[in-house]
Coordinates of C-alpha atoms in Angstrom, one line a residue:
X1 CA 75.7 -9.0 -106.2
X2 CA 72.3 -7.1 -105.0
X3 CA 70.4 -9.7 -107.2
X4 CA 72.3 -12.6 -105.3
X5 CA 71.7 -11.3 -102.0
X6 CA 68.1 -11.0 -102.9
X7 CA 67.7 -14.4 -104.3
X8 CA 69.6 -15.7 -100.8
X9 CA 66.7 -13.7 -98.7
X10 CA 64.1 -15.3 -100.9
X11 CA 66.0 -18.9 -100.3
X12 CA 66.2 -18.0 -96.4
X13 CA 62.6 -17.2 -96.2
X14 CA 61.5 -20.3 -98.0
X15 CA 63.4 -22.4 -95.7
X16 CA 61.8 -20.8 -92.8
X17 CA 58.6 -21.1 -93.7
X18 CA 59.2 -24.7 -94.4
X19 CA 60.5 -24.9 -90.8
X20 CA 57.8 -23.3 -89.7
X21 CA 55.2 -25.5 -91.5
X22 CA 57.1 -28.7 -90.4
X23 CA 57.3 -27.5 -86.7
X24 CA 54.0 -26.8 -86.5
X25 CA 52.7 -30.4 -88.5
X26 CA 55.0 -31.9 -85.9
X27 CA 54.0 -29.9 -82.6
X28 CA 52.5 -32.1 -79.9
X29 CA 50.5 -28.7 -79.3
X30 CA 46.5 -28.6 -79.8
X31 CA 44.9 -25.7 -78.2
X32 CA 41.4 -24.6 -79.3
X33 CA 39.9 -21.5 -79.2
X34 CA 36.1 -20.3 -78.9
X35 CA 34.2 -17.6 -78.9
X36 CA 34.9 -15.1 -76.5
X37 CA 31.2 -15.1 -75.4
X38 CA 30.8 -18.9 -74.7
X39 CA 34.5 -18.8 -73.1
X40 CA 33.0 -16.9 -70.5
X41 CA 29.6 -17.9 -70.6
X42 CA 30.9 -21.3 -69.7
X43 CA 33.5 -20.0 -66.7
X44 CA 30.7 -18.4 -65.3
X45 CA 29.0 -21.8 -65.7
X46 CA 31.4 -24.0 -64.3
X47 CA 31.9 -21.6 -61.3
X48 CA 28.1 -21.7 -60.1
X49 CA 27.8 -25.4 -60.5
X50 CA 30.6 -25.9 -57.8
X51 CA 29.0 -23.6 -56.0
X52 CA 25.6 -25.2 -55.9
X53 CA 26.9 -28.6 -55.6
X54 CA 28.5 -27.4 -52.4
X55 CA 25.0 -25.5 -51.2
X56 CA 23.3 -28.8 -51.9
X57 CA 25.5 -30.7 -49.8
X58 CA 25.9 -28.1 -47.0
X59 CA 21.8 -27.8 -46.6
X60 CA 21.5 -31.4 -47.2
X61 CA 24.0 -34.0 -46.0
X62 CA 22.7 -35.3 -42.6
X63 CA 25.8 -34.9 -40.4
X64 CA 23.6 -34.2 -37.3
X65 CA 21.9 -37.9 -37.4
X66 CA 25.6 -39.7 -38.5
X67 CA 26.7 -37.8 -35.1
X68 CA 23.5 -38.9 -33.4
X69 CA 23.8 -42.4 -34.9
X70 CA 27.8 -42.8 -33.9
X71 CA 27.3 -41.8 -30.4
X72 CA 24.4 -44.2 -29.6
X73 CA 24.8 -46.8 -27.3
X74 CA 20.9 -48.1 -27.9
X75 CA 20.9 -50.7 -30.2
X76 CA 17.3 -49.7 -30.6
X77 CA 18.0 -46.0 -30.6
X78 CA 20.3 -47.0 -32.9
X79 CA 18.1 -49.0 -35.8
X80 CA 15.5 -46.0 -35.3
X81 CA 18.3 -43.6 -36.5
X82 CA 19.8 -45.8 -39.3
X83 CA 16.5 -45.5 -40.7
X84 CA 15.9 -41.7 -40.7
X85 CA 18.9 -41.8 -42.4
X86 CA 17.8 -44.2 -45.5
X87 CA 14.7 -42.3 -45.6
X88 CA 16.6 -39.3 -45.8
X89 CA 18.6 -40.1 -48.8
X90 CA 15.7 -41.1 -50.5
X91 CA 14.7 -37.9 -50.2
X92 CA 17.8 -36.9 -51.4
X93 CA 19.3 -39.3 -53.4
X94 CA 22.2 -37.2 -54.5
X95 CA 23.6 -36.2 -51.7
X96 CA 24.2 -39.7 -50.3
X97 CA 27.9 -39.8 -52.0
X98 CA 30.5 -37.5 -52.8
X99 CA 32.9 -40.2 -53.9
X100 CA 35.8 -37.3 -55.1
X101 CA 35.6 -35.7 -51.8
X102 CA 35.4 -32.5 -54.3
X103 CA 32.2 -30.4 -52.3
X104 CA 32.2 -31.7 -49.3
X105 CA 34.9 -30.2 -47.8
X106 CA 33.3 -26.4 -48.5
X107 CA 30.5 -27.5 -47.5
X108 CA 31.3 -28.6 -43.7
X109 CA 32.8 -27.5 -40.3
X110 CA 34.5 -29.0 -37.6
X111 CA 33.8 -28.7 -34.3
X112 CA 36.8 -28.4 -31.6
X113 CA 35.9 -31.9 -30.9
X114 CA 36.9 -33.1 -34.5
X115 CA 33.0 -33.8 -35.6
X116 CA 31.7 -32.8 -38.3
X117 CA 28.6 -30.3 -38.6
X118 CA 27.1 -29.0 -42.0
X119 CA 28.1 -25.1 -42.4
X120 CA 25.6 -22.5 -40.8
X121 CA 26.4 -20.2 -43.1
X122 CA 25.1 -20.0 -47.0
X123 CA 28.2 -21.5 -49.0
X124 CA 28.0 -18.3 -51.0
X125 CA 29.0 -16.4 -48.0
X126 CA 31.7 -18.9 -47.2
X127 CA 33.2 -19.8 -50.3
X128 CA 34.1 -17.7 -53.7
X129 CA 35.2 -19.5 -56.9
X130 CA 36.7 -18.4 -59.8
X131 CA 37.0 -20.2 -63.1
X132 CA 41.2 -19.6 -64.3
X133 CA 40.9 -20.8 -67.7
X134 CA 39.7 -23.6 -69.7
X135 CA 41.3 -26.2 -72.6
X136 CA 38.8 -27.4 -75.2
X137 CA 38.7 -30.0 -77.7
X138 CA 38.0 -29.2 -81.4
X139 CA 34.1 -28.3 -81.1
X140 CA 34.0 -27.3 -77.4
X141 CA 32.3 -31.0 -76.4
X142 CA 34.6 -31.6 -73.9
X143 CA 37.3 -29.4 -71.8
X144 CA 39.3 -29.3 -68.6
X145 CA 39.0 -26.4 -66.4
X146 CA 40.7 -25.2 -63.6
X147 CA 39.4 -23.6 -60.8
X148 CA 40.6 -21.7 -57.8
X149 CA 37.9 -22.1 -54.7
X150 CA 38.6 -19.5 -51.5
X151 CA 37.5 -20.9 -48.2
X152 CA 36.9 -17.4 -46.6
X153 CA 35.4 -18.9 -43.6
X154 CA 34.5 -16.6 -41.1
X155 CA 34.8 -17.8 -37.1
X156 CA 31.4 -19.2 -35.6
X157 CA 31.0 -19.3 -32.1
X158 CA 31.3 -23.0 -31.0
X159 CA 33.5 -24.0 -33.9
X160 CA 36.9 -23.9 -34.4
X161 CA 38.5 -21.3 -36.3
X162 CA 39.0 -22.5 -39.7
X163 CA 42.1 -20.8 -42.0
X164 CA 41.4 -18.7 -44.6
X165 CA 42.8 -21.0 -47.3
X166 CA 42.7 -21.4 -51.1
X167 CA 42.6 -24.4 -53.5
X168 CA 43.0 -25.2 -56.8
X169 CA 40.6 -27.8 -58.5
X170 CA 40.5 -29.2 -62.0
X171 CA 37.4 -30.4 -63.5
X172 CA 35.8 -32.0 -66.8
X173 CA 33.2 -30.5 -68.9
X174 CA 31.1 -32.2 -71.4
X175 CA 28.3 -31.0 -73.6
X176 CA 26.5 -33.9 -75.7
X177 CA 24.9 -30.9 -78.4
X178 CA 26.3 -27.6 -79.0
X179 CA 23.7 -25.4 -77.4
X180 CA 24.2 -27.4 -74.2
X181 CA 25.1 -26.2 -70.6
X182 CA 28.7 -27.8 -69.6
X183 CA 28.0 -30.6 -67.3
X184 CA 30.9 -30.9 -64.9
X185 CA 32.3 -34.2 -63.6
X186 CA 35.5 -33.8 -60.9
X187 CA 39.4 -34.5 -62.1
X188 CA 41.2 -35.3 -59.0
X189 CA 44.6 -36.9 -60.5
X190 CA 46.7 -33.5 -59.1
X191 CA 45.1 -31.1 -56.4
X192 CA 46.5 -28.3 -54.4
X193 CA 45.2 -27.9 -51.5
X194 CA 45.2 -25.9 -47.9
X195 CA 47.5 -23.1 -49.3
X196 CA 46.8 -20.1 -47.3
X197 CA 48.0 -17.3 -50.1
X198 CA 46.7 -17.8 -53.6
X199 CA 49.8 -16.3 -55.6
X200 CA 50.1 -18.8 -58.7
X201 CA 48.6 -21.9 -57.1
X202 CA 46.0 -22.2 -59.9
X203 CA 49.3 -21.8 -62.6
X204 CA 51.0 -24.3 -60.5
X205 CA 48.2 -26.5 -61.1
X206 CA 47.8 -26.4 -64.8
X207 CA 51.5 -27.0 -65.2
X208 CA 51.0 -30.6 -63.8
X209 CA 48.5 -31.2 -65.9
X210 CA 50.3 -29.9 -69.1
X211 CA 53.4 -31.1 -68.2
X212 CA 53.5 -34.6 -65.5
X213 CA 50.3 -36.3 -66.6
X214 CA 52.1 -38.4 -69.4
X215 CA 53.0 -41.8 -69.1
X216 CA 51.1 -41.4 -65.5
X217 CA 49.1 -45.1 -64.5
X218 CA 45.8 -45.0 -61.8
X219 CA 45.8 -48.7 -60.7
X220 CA 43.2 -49.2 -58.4
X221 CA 40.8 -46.5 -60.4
X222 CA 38.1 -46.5 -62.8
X223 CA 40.9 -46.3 -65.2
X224 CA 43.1 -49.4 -64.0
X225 CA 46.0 -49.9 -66.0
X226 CA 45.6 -47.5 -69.0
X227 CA 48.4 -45.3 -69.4
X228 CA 47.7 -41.3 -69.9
X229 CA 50.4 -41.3 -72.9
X230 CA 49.0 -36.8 -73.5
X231 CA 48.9 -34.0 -71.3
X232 CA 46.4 -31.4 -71.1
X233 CA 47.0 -29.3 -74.5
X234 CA 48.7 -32.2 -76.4
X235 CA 47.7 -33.7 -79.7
X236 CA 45.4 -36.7 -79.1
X237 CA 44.6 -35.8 -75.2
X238 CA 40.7 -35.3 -76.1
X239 CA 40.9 -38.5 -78.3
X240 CA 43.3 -40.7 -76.7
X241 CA 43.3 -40.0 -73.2
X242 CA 42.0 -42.7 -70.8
X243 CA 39.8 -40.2 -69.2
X244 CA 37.8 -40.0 -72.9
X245 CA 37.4 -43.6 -73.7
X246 CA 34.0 -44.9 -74.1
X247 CA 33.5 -47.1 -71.1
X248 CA 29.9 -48.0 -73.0
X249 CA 27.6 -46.6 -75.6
X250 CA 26.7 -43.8 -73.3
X251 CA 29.4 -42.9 -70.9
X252 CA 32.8 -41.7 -71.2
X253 CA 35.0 -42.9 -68.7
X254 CA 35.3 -39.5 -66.6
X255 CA 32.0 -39.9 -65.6
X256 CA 32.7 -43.0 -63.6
X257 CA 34.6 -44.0 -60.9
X258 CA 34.9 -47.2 -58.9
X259 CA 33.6 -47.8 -55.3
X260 CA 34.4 -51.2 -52.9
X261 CA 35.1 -52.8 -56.5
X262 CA 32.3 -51.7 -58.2
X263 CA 32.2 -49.5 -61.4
X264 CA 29.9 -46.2 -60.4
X265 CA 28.4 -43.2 -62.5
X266 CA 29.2 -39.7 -60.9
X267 CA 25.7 -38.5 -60.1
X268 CA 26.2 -34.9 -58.7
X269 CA 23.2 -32.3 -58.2
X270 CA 24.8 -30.4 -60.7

């Protein structure tokens, strides 16, 4: 009898371990791991990037001649301006566009009067960003990150008081070599925004992307009609998923996006 009941608890465990194998072959599940040092290495990374891009954009982006040029009722006033303004973005190409609307918004304040005026304040005064966590592909080339970014704005005299609000971002990072710093191009497909108390927002955030992105369609956007048949943390997301097509040679297709019909690279500071 003891030898029977052993050879039953040998047969049970077999069988689990052959569940366990086939449950595991068959999981839709692919989350990779790295090293504990480039995991936050590359947070920290992803972190001061938004928070440069938004620097560049706050010193940078001319609101005060779009104001100037707007409320000008010389035409000749009017030329003279549009032209300070093409010179300008010559002299700063890549603050010309922000075609996600992703910095921007950190970046700026409104006035009572609805306009919009670049931020007197230095953006790492205004605004505090943490990296949450991060989903890699197999060799840490490419990942999704999700931020949560804290508009602590304070109140300026002459501008409206602006809510003390939080939002969660998502983002893509790409290294072409190993050694390379993530380059970070924007994901806007789900966004929480304007919550004033941060709780779970950025946990909100990551369960749209691990669990509604499938069988989603972006007609309209760089990526048309291609179905995103993965979520974030599936099996074949990093190889399959429109945003990691090749649109040519060179570039993925989450580094484009298309503008007034036109196919366009992303081409943030940084």
């Amino acid at each position: 009898m003891e030898r029977k009941m052993k050879n039953n608890v040998v047969v049970a465990f077999i069988i689990l371990l052959t569940l366990i194998f086939l449950y595991n072959k068959n999981s839709q599940v692919e989350i990779y791991k790295v090293s504990p040092e480039l995991y936050e290495f590359d947070k920290k990374t992803i972190a001061e990037a938004f928070l440069n891009n938004v620097e560049y954009y706050r010193l940078h982006y001319p609101y005060n001649l779009e104001h100037r040029y707007m409320h000008s009722l010389d035409s000749i006033e009017a030329s003279l301006i549009e032209e300070k303004i093409e010179k300008h973005f010559q002299m700063y190409p890549k603050v010309e566009n922000d075609p996600a609307n992703f910095y921007l918004p950190s970046a700026s304040r409104t006035m009572i009067t609805g306009e919009y005026v670049n931020s007197p304040i230095p953006t790492k005064d205004q605004v505090f960003v943490s990296t949450d966590s991060i989903f890699y592909n197999k060799d840490a080339s490419l990942c999704i990150a999700f931020l949560c970014v804290e508009n602590k704005f304070s109140d300026i005299d002459g501008l409206e008081n602006c809510a003390h609000t939080f939002v969660a971002e998502a983002l893509v990072g790409y290294r072409k070599h190993p050694n390379d710093t993530l380059k970070t191009y924007p994901l806007t497909i789900f966004r929480l925004m304007g919550y004033d108390k941060k709780k779970t927002l950025v946990e909100d955030l990551i369960k749209l992307y691990t669990s509604k992105l499938k069988w989603i369609i972006l007609p309209g956007t760089i990526y048309g009609w291609k179905r995103f048949r993965y979520n974030v943390g599936e099996k074949g997301f990093f190889t399959d998923s429109p945003l990691f097509l090749k649109y040519n040679d060179t570039t993925y297709y989450f580094q484009m996006y298309k503008a007034l019909g036109e196919d366009c690279h992303y081409d943030y500071p940084y």
